[in-house]
């Protein structure tokens, strides 16, 4: 009875799911579920929850991610199922792409198997405003805090209870919400996000454990890496621009892995004065950008878009095809220009 009561909390939100999405998903018998490279909890969680749901309807589902699952997600059930390459035996009749702002975000799988993504119908489930729509069916909801928010609404249409799979579905969906909202603190958190979270907690998701594991648990090597990178931060435009850089040498010195740079950009973005925070990742011939911007200020997509990237207005990224020394002045110059063009606060 309590569960029924909670379910009515989402009654009106369920209309936000385009009917073609569950219809296509339920028709899949051999499904490949793919999330973005360098996966995070929203990418992994949405792909996993949808996979478990489709398996409960008898489909075979293979989970694929171009990069290994970071160790920090060991607490999530079944993540060992993610394979870095499609199984040649699968011969999928459906590909579900989760949390990918464009198809290239699936990473090296796309280059290795371009024919697969052209031949097999794609269901594209995502929440990035910059998503161009690359699927046979596209469900891009930029008002959604996380792809896991959409995936939670989807469960009801798939006739899968949020308690299903021994609670594993709810754990994954909650992890994605916690990650993409920074514990329901970012401006992407809406009343619907909280209704969805309420449902998941009612279904047994362990919110305190998930929040602690995702945002308050770090290997000492990562804390050491944070120290190095934060100590060298620089500012420009009278403190309205803050940036730092992390390189291979830093990982070596701290005993850290490149994945441990995750979270650094959000610390830079804690600057009291910065409108734009940028973390450069010096990866030799290329430079990765992570960008965060203050509410109501610079559009992060405008900055990263100029370098072939994308994301959200407040959080975006790009890969610049230039070494750091050449990428840095170009990126900082555009960032400073966008800041200068802002209306006064
Ligand atoms: P992060 O800085 O955490 O790596 O990424 C911030 C946001 O921008 C995430 O939502 C991520 O999906 C998106 N993003 C990061 N890099 C890229 C990119 O190269 N292209 C696009 N389209 N989106 C990106
Ligand atoms: Mn996401």
CSV table of C-alpha atoms and ligand atoms in Angstrom, one decimal:
chain,number,residue,atom,x,y,z
A,1,UNK,CA,0.0,0.0,0.0
A,2,UNK,CA,2.9,2.4,0.9
A,3,UNK,CA,4.6,1.5,-2.4
A,4,UNK,CA,1.3,2.3,-4.3
A,5,UNK,CA,1.1,5.6,-2.5
A,6,UNK,CA,4.6,6.5,-3.5
A,7,UNK,CA,4.0,5.5,-7.1
A,8,UNK,CA,1.3,8.1,-7.4
A,9,UNK,CA,4.0,10.7,-6.7
A,10,UNK,CA,5.3,10.1,-10.3
A,11,UNK,CA,1.9,9.6,-11.9
A,12,UNK,CA,2.0,12.9,-13.9
A,13,UNK,CA,5.7,12.6,-14.6
A,14,UNK,CA,5.2,9.3,-16.4
A,15,UNK,CA,3.7,11.2,-19.3
A,16,UNK,CA,7.2,12.7,-19.9
A,17,UNK,CA,8.3,9.4,-21.4
A,18,UNK,CA,7.8,9.2,-25.2
A,19,UNK,CA,5.9,6.0,-25.9
A,20,UNK,CA,8.3,4.9,-28.7
A,21,UNK,CA,11.1,4.5,-26.2
A,22,UNK,CA,9.6,1.6,-24.1
A,23,UNK,CA,8.0,0.2,-27.3
A,24,UNK,CA,11.4,0.0,-29.1
A,25,UNK,CA,13.2,-1.2,-26.0
A,26,UNK,CA,10.8,-4.0,-25.3
A,27,UNK,CA,11.0,-5.2,-28.9
A,28,UNK,CA,14.8,-5.8,-28.6
A,29,UNK,CA,15.9,-9.4,-28.1
A,30,UNK,CA,19.6,-9.0,-28.4
A,31,UNK,CA,20.5,-5.6,-27.0
A,32,UNK,CA,23.8,-3.8,-26.7
A,33,UNK,CA,23.6,-1.2,-23.9
A,34,UNK,CA,26.4,1.4,-24.3
A,35,UNK,CA,27.4,4.3,-22.1
A,36,UNK,CA,30.0,7.0,-22.6
A,37,UNK,CA,33.8,6.6,-22.4
A,38,UNK,CA,35.4,7.5,-19.0
A,39,UNK,CA,32.1,6.4,-17.4
A,40,UNK,CA,30.5,8.0,-14.5
A,41,UNK,CA,27.7,6.9,-12.2
A,42,UNK,CA,25.0,8.3,-14.4
A,43,UNK,CA,26.3,6.6,-17.5
A,44,UNK,CA,26.9,3.3,-15.8
A,45,UNK,CA,23.7,3.4,-13.7
A,46,UNK,CA,21.3,4.3,-16.6
A,47,UNK,CA,22.8,1.6,-18.8
A,48,UNK,CA,22.7,-1.0,-16.0
A,49,UNK,CA,19.2,-0.2,-14.8
A,50,UNK,CA,17.8,-0.4,-18.4
A,51,UNK,CA,19.7,-3.6,-19.0
A,52,UNK,CA,18.4,-5.3,-15.9
A,53,UNK,CA,14.9,-4.2,-16.8
A,54,UNK,CA,15.1,-5.6,-20.3
A,55,UNK,CA,16.7,-8.9,-19.1
A,56,UNK,CA,13.6,-9.3,-16.8
A,57,UNK,CA,11.6,-9.4,-20.1
A,58,UNK,CA,13.9,-12.2,-21.4
A,59,UNK,CA,16.2,-10.1,-23.7
A,60,UNK,CA,19.9,-10.8,-23.9
A,61,UNK,CA,21.7,-7.6,-23.0
A,62,UNK,CA,25.4,-7.0,-23.3
A,63,UNK,CA,26.8,-3.9,-21.5
A,64,UNK,CA,29.6,-2.1,-23.2
A,65,UNK,CA,31.8,0.8,-22.2
A,66,UNK,CA,35.0,1.9,-24.0
A,67,UNK,CA,36.9,2.4,-20.8
A,68,UNK,CA,37.2,0.3,-17.6
A,69,UNK,CA,34.8,1.1,-14.8
A,70,UNK,CA,36.7,3.2,-12.2
A,71,UNK,CA,37.4,1.4,-9.0
A,72,UNK,CA,35.3,3.9,-7.0
A,73,UNK,CA,32.2,2.2,-8.5
A,74,UNK,CA,33.1,-1.2,-7.1
A,75,UNK,CA,30.2,-0.8,-4.6
A,76,UNK,CA,27.7,-0.9,-7.4
A,77,UNK,CA,26.3,-4.4,-8.2
A,78,UNK,CA,27.2,-6.1,-11.5
A,79,UNK,CA,29.6,-3.4,-12.9
A,80,UNK,CA,32.0,-6.2,-13.7
A,81,UNK,CA,29.6,-7.0,-16.6
A,82,UNK,CA,30.7,-4.0,-18.6
A,83,UNK,CA,32.9,-5.1,-21.4
A,84,UNK,CA,35.3,-2.8,-23.3
A,85,UNK,CA,34.4,-4.4,-26.6
A,86,UNK,CA,31.2,-5.6,-28.2
A,87,UNK,CA,30.9,-9.4,-28.2
A,88,UNK,CA,31.0,-10.5,-31.8
A,89,UNK,CA,28.5,-13.2,-31.0
A,90,UNK,CA,25.8,-10.9,-29.9
A,91,UNK,CA,24.6,-9.7,-33.4
A,92,UNK,CA,22.4,-7.0,-31.7
A,93,UNK,CA,19.0,-6.0,-33.0
A,94,UNK,CA,19.0,-2.9,-30.8
A,95,UNK,CA,21.6,-0.5,-29.4
A,96,UNK,CA,20.7,1.6,-26.3
A,97,UNK,CA,23.0,4.6,-26.0
A,98,UNK,CA,22.9,6.1,-22.5
A,99,UNK,CA,24.1,9.5,-21.3
A,100,UNK,CA,26.0,10.4,-24.5
A,101,UNK,CA,25.7,14.0,-25.6
A,102,UNK,CA,26.7,12.8,-29.1
A,103,UNK,CA,27.4,9.4,-30.6
A,104,UNK,CA,31.2,10.0,-30.5
A,105,UNK,CA,31.0,9.9,-26.7
A,106,UNK,CA,30.7,6.1,-26.9
A,107,UNK,CA,34.5,6.4,-27.6
A,108,UNK,CA,36.7,3.9,-29.3
A,109,UNK,CA,33.9,1.4,-29.8
A,110,UNK,CA,32.5,3.7,-32.5
A,111,UNK,CA,35.8,3.8,-34.5
A,112,UNK,CA,36.3,0.1,-34.1
A,113,UNK,CA,32.7,-0.8,-35.2
A,114,UNK,CA,31.3,2.0,-37.3
A,115,UNK,CA,29.1,-0.4,-39.3
A,116,UNK,CA,27.4,-1.7,-36.1
A,117,UNK,CA,26.1,1.8,-35.2
A,118,UNK,CA,24.9,2.4,-38.8
A,119,UNK,CA,23.2,-1.0,-39.2
A,120,UNK,CA,21.5,-1.5,-35.9
A,121,UNK,CA,18.7,0.9,-34.7
A,122,UNK,CA,19.8,3.1,-31.8
A,123,UNK,CA,17.7,4.3,-28.9
A,124,UNK,CA,19.3,7.4,-27.6
A,125,UNK,CA,18.5,8.3,-24.0
A,126,UNK,CA,20.2,11.4,-22.7
A,127,UNK,CA,19.9,14.7,-21.0
A,128,UNK,CA,22.5,16.9,-22.7
A,129,UNK,CA,21.1,20.0,-24.3
A,130,UNK,CA,23.7,19.8,-27.0
A,131,UNK,CA,22.6,16.2,-28.1
A,132,UNK,CA,22.0,16.4,-31.9
A,133,UNK,CA,19.7,13.3,-32.0
A,134,UNK,CA,21.6,10.4,-33.5
A,135,UNK,CA,19.2,7.5,-32.9
A,136,UNK,CA,16.3,5.8,-34.6
A,137,UNK,CA,14.5,7.0,-31.5
A,138,UNK,CA,15.8,10.0,-29.5
A,139,UNK,CA,14.7,10.8,-26.0
A,140,UNK,CA,16.8,13.9,-25.1
A,141,UNK,CA,15.4,15.7,-22.0
A,142,UNK,CA,17.6,18.6,-21.1
A,143,UNK,CA,15.4,19.3,-18.1
A,144,UNK,CA,16.4,16.0,-16.6
A,145,UNK,CA,19.2,16.2,-14.0
A,146,UNK,CA,20.5,12.8,-15.0
A,147,UNK,CA,19.9,10.1,-17.5
A,148,UNK,CA,19.0,8.1,-14.5
A,149,UNK,CA,16.1,10.4,-13.8
A,150,UNK,CA,14.7,9.5,-17.2
A,151,UNK,CA,15.5,5.8,-16.7
A,152,UNK,CA,13.6,5.8,-13.4
A,153,UNK,CA,10.5,7.1,-15.2
A,154,UNK,CA,11.1,4.5,-17.9
A,155,UNK,CA,10.9,1.6,-15.4
A,156,UNK,CA,7.2,2.0,-14.9
A,157,UNK,CA,6.6,1.9,-18.7
A,158,UNK,CA,8.7,-1.2,-18.9
A,159,UNK,CA,6.5,-2.7,-16.1
A,160,UNK,CA,9.5,-3.1,-13.9
A,161,UNK,CA,9.2,-2.2,-10.2
A,162,UNK,CA,11.9,-0.1,-8.7
A,163,UNK,CA,12.4,-2.9,-6.1
A,164,UNK,CA,13.2,-5.4,-8.9
A,165,UNK,CA,16.5,-7.2,-9.3
A,166,UNK,CA,16.9,-7.4,-5.5
A,167,UNK,CA,17.1,-3.6,-5.3
A,168,UNK,CA,20.0,-3.3,-7.7
A,169,UNK,CA,18.1,-1.2,-10.2
A,170,UNK,CA,17.3,1.4,-7.5
A,171,UNK,CA,20.9,1.5,-6.3
A,172,UNK,CA,22.2,2.2,-9.8
A,173,UNK,CA,19.6,4.8,-10.6
A,174,UNK,CA,20.2,6.6,-7.3
A,175,UNK,CA,24.0,6.6,-7.9
A,176,UNK,CA,23.4,8.4,-11.2
A,177,UNK,CA,21.2,11.0,-9.6
A,178,UNK,CA,23.6,11.6,-6.7
A,179,UNK,CA,26.5,11.9,-9.1
A,180,UNK,CA,25.0,14.3,-11.7
A,181,UNK,CA,23.4,16.6,-9.1
A,182,UNK,CA,26.3,16.5,-6.6
A,183,UNK,CA,24.0,15.2,-3.9
A,184,UNK,CA,21.0,17.1,-5.1
A,185,UNK,CA,22.8,20.5,-4.8
A,186,UNK,CA,23.3,21.6,-8.4
A,187,UNK,CA,20.8,23.8,-10.1
A,188,UNK,CA,19.8,20.9,-12.4
A,189,UNK,CA,17.9,19.4,-9.4
A,190,UNK,CA,14.1,20.0,-10.0
A,191,UNK,CA,11.0,18.9,-8.1
A,192,UNK,CA,10.8,16.0,-10.5
A,193,UNK,CA,14.4,14.9,-9.6
A,194,UNK,CA,13.4,14.9,-6.0
A,195,UNK,CA,10.2,13.0,-6.7
A,196,UNK,CA,12.2,10.4,-8.6
A,197,UNK,CA,14.8,10.2,-5.7
A,198,UNK,CA,12.0,9.9,-3.2
A,199,UNK,CA,10.6,6.9,-5.1
A,200,UNK,CA,14.0,5.3,-5.3
A,201,UNK,CA,14.7,5.7,-1.6
A,202,UNK,CA,11.2,4.3,-0.8
A,203,UNK,CA,12.2,1.3,-3.0
A,204,UNK,CA,15.2,0.7,-0.8
A,205,UNK,CA,18.1,2.6,-2.4
A,206,UNK,CA,20.8,3.3,0.2
A,207,UNK,CA,21.1,7.0,-0.3
A,208,UNK,CA,23.5,7.8,2.6
A,209,UNK,CA,25.9,5.0,1.6
A,210,UNK,CA,25.8,6.0,-2.1
A,211,UNK,CA,26.4,9.7,-1.4
A,212,UNK,CA,29.3,8.8,0.9
A,213,UNK,CA,30.9,6.4,-1.6
A,214,UNK,CA,30.5,8.8,-4.6
A,215,UNK,CA,31.4,12.2,-3.0
A,216,UNK,CA,33.1,11.6,0.4
A,217,UNK,CA,35.4,8.6,-0.2
A,218,UNK,CA,38.9,9.0,-1.8
A,219,UNK,CA,42.1,7.1,-2.0
A,220,UNK,CA,44.9,9.0,-0.3
A,221,UNK,CA,46.7,9.2,-3.6
A,222,UNK,CA,43.8,11.2,-5.0
A,223,UNK,CA,43.8,13.6,-2.0
A,224,UNK,CA,47.6,14.1,-2.7
A,225,UNK,CA,46.8,14.7,-6.4
A,226,UNK,CA,44.2,17.3,-5.5
A,227,UNK,CA,46.8,19.1,-3.3
A,228,UNK,CA,49.2,19.3,-6.2
A,229,UNK,CA,46.7,20.6,-8.7
A,230,UNK,CA,45.0,23.0,-6.4
A,231,UNK,CA,48.4,24.4,-5.2
A,232,UNK,CA,49.1,25.5,-8.8
A,233,UNK,CA,45.8,27.2,-9.6
A,234,UNK,CA,45.9,30.5,-11.4
A,235,UNK,CA,43.4,33.2,-11.9
A,236,UNK,CA,42.8,35.8,-14.5
A,237,UNK,CA,40.2,38.5,-15.3
A,238,UNK,CA,40.3,39.8,-11.7
A,239,UNK,CA,39.5,36.4,-10.3
A,240,UNK,CA,36.5,35.8,-12.6
A,241,UNK,CA,38.5,33.0,-14.4
A,242,UNK,CA,40.2,30.2,-12.5
A,243,UNK,CA,42.2,27.4,-14.0
A,244,UNK,CA,44.7,24.7,-13.3
A,245,UNK,CA,46.3,21.8,-15.1
A,246,UNK,CA,47.0,18.2,-14.4
A,247,UNK,CA,49.5,16.1,-16.3
A,248,UNK,CA,50.9,12.5,-16.4
A,249,UNK,CA,53.9,13.6,-14.2
A,250,UNK,CA,51.4,14.6,-11.5
A,251,UNK,CA,49.7,11.2,-11.5
A,252,UNK,CA,53.1,9.5,-11.2
A,253,UNK,CA,54.3,11.8,-8.3
A,254,UNK,CA,51.0,11.3,-6.4
A,255,UNK,CA,50.8,7.5,-7.1
A,256,UNK,CA,47.4,8.3,-8.7
A,257,UNK,CA,45.6,7.3,-11.8
A,258,UNK,CA,44.3,9.7,-14.4
A,259,UNK,CA,40.7,8.8,-13.3
A,260,UNK,CA,41.5,10.4,-10.0
A,261,UNK,CA,41.4,13.8,-11.6
A,262,UNK,CA,37.6,13.4,-11.3
A,263,UNK,CA,36.2,16.0,-8.9
A,264,UNK,CA,39.1,18.5,-9.2
A,265,UNK,CA,37.1,20.8,-11.5
A,266,UNK,CA,34.4,21.0,-8.9
A,267,UNK,CA,36.8,22.1,-6.3
A,268,UNK,CA,38.2,24.9,-8.6
A,269,UNK,CA,34.6,25.9,-9.2
A,270,UNK,CA,34.2,26.6,-5.5
A,271,UNK,CA,36.1,29.8,-6.1
A,272,UNK,CA,34.1,32.7,-4.5
A,273,UNK,CA,34.9,35.0,-7.4
A,274,UNK,CA,35.2,32.8,-10.6
A,275,UNK,CA,32.6,32.9,-13.3
A,276,UNK,CA,34.4,30.2,-15.2
A,277,UNK,CA,36.6,27.3,-13.9
A,278,UNK,CA,38.7,25.3,-16.2
A,279,UNK,CA,40.8,22.2,-15.6
A,280,UNK,CA,43.2,21.4,-18.4
A,281,UNK,CA,44.3,17.8,-18.7
A,282,UNK,CA,47.7,17.7,-20.5
A,283,UNK,CA,47.6,14.4,-22.4
A,284,UNK,CA,50.5,15.1,-24.8
A,285,UNK,CA,49.4,15.9,-28.3
A,286,UNK,CA,45.8,16.7,-27.1
A,287,UNK,CA,44.4,18.6,-24.2
A,288,UNK,CA,41.1,17.7,-22.4
A,289,UNK,CA,39.0,20.5,-21.0
A,290,UNK,CA,36.6,20.4,-18.1
A,291,UNK,CA,34.6,23.5,-17.6
A,292,UNK,CA,32.2,24.7,-14.9
A,293,UNK,CA,30.4,28.1,-14.9
A,294,UNK,CA,28.3,30.0,-12.4
A,295,UNK,CA,24.5,30.1,-12.6
A,296,UNK,CA,23.2,32.8,-14.9
A,297,UNK,CA,26.6,33.5,-16.3
A,298,UNK,CA,28.8,32.1,-19.2
A,299,UNK,CA,27.3,29.2,-21.1
A,300,UNK,CA,29.9,26.4,-20.8
A,301,UNK,CA,28.7,24.9,-24.1
A,302,UNK,CA,29.7,28.1,-25.9
A,303,UNK,CA,33.2,27.8,-24.6
A,304,UNK,CA,33.7,24.0,-25.2
A,305,UNK,CA,31.7,24.1,-28.4
A,306,UNK,CA,34.3,26.4,-29.9
A,307,UNK,CA,36.7,23.4,-29.5
A,308,UNK,CA,34.4,20.7,-30.7
A,309,UNK,CA,33.0,19.7,-27.3
A,310,UNK,CA,29.7,20.1,-25.6
A,311,UNK,CA,27.8,19.3,-22.4
A,312,UNK,CA,25.6,21.4,-20.3
A,313,UNK,CA,25.4,25.2,-19.7
A,314,UNK,CA,27.0,24.8,-16.3
A,315,UNK,CA,29.3,21.8,-16.9
A,316,UNK,CA,30.9,20.9,-20.2
A,317,UNK,CA,34.0,19.5,-21.7
A,318,UNK,CA,36.0,19.1,-24.9
A,319,UNK,CA,39.1,17.6,-26.4
A,320,UNK,CA,41.3,20.2,-28.0
A,321,UNK,CA,43.6,18.7,-30.7
A,322,UNK,CA,46.6,20.8,-29.5
A,323,UNK,CA,49.2,20.3,-26.9
A,324,UNK,CA,48.6,22.1,-23.6
A,325,UNK,CA,51.0,25.0,-24.3
A,326,UNK,CA,49.1,25.9,-27.5
A,327,UNK,CA,45.6,25.1,-26.2
A,328,UNK,CA,45.9,27.1,-23.0
A,329,UNK,CA,46.1,30.6,-24.5
A,330,UNK,CA,43.3,30.0,-26.9
A,331,UNK,CA,40.9,28.6,-24.3
A,332,UNK,CA,41.7,31.2,-21.7
A,333,UNK,CA,41.3,34.0,-24.3
A,334,UNK,CA,37.9,32.8,-25.3
A,335,UNK,CA,36.9,32.3,-21.7
A,336,UNK,CA,38.0,35.8,-20.8
A,337,UNK,CA,36.1,37.2,-23.8
A,338,UNK,CA,32.9,35.4,-22.7
A,339,UNK,CA,33.3,36.7,-19.2
A,340,UNK,CA,33.8,40.3,-20.4
A,341,UNK,CA,30.6,40.0,-22.6
A,342,UNK,CA,28.5,39.0,-19.6
A,343,UNK,CA,25.9,41.5,-18.4
A,344,UNK,CA,26.9,42.9,-15.0
A,345,UNK,CA,25.5,40.9,-12.0
B,1,LIG,P1,33.4,16.7,-17.2
B,1,LIG,O1,34.0,18.0,-17.1
B,1,LIG,O2,32.8,16.2,-15.9
B,1,LIG,O3,34.2,15.7,-17.9
B,1,LIG,O4,32.1,16.8,-18.2
B,1,LIG,C1,31.1,17.8,-18.0
B,1,LIG,C2,29.9,17.5,-18.9
B,1,LIG,O5,30.3,17.8,-20.2
B,1,LIG,C3,29.4,16.1,-18.8
B,1,LIG,O6,28.0,16.1,-18.8
B,1,LIG,C4,29.9,15.5,-20.1
B,1,LIG,O7,29.0,14.5,-20.5
B,1,LIG,C5,30.0,16.6,-21.0
B,1,LIG,N1,31.2,16.5,-21.9
B,1,LIG,C6,32.5,16.3,-21.4
B,1,LIG,N2,33.4,16.2,-22.5
B,1,LIG,C7,32.6,16.3,-23.6
B,1,LIG,C8,33.0,16.3,-25.0
B,1,LIG,O8,34.1,16.1,-25.4
B,1,LIG,N3,31.9,16.4,-25.9
B,1,LIG,C9,30.6,16.6,-25.4
B,1,LIG,N4,29.7,16.7,-26.3
B,1,LIG,N5,30.3,16.6,-24.1
B,1,LIG,C10,31.3,16.5,-23.2
B,2,LIG,MN1,24.6,12.4,-17.1
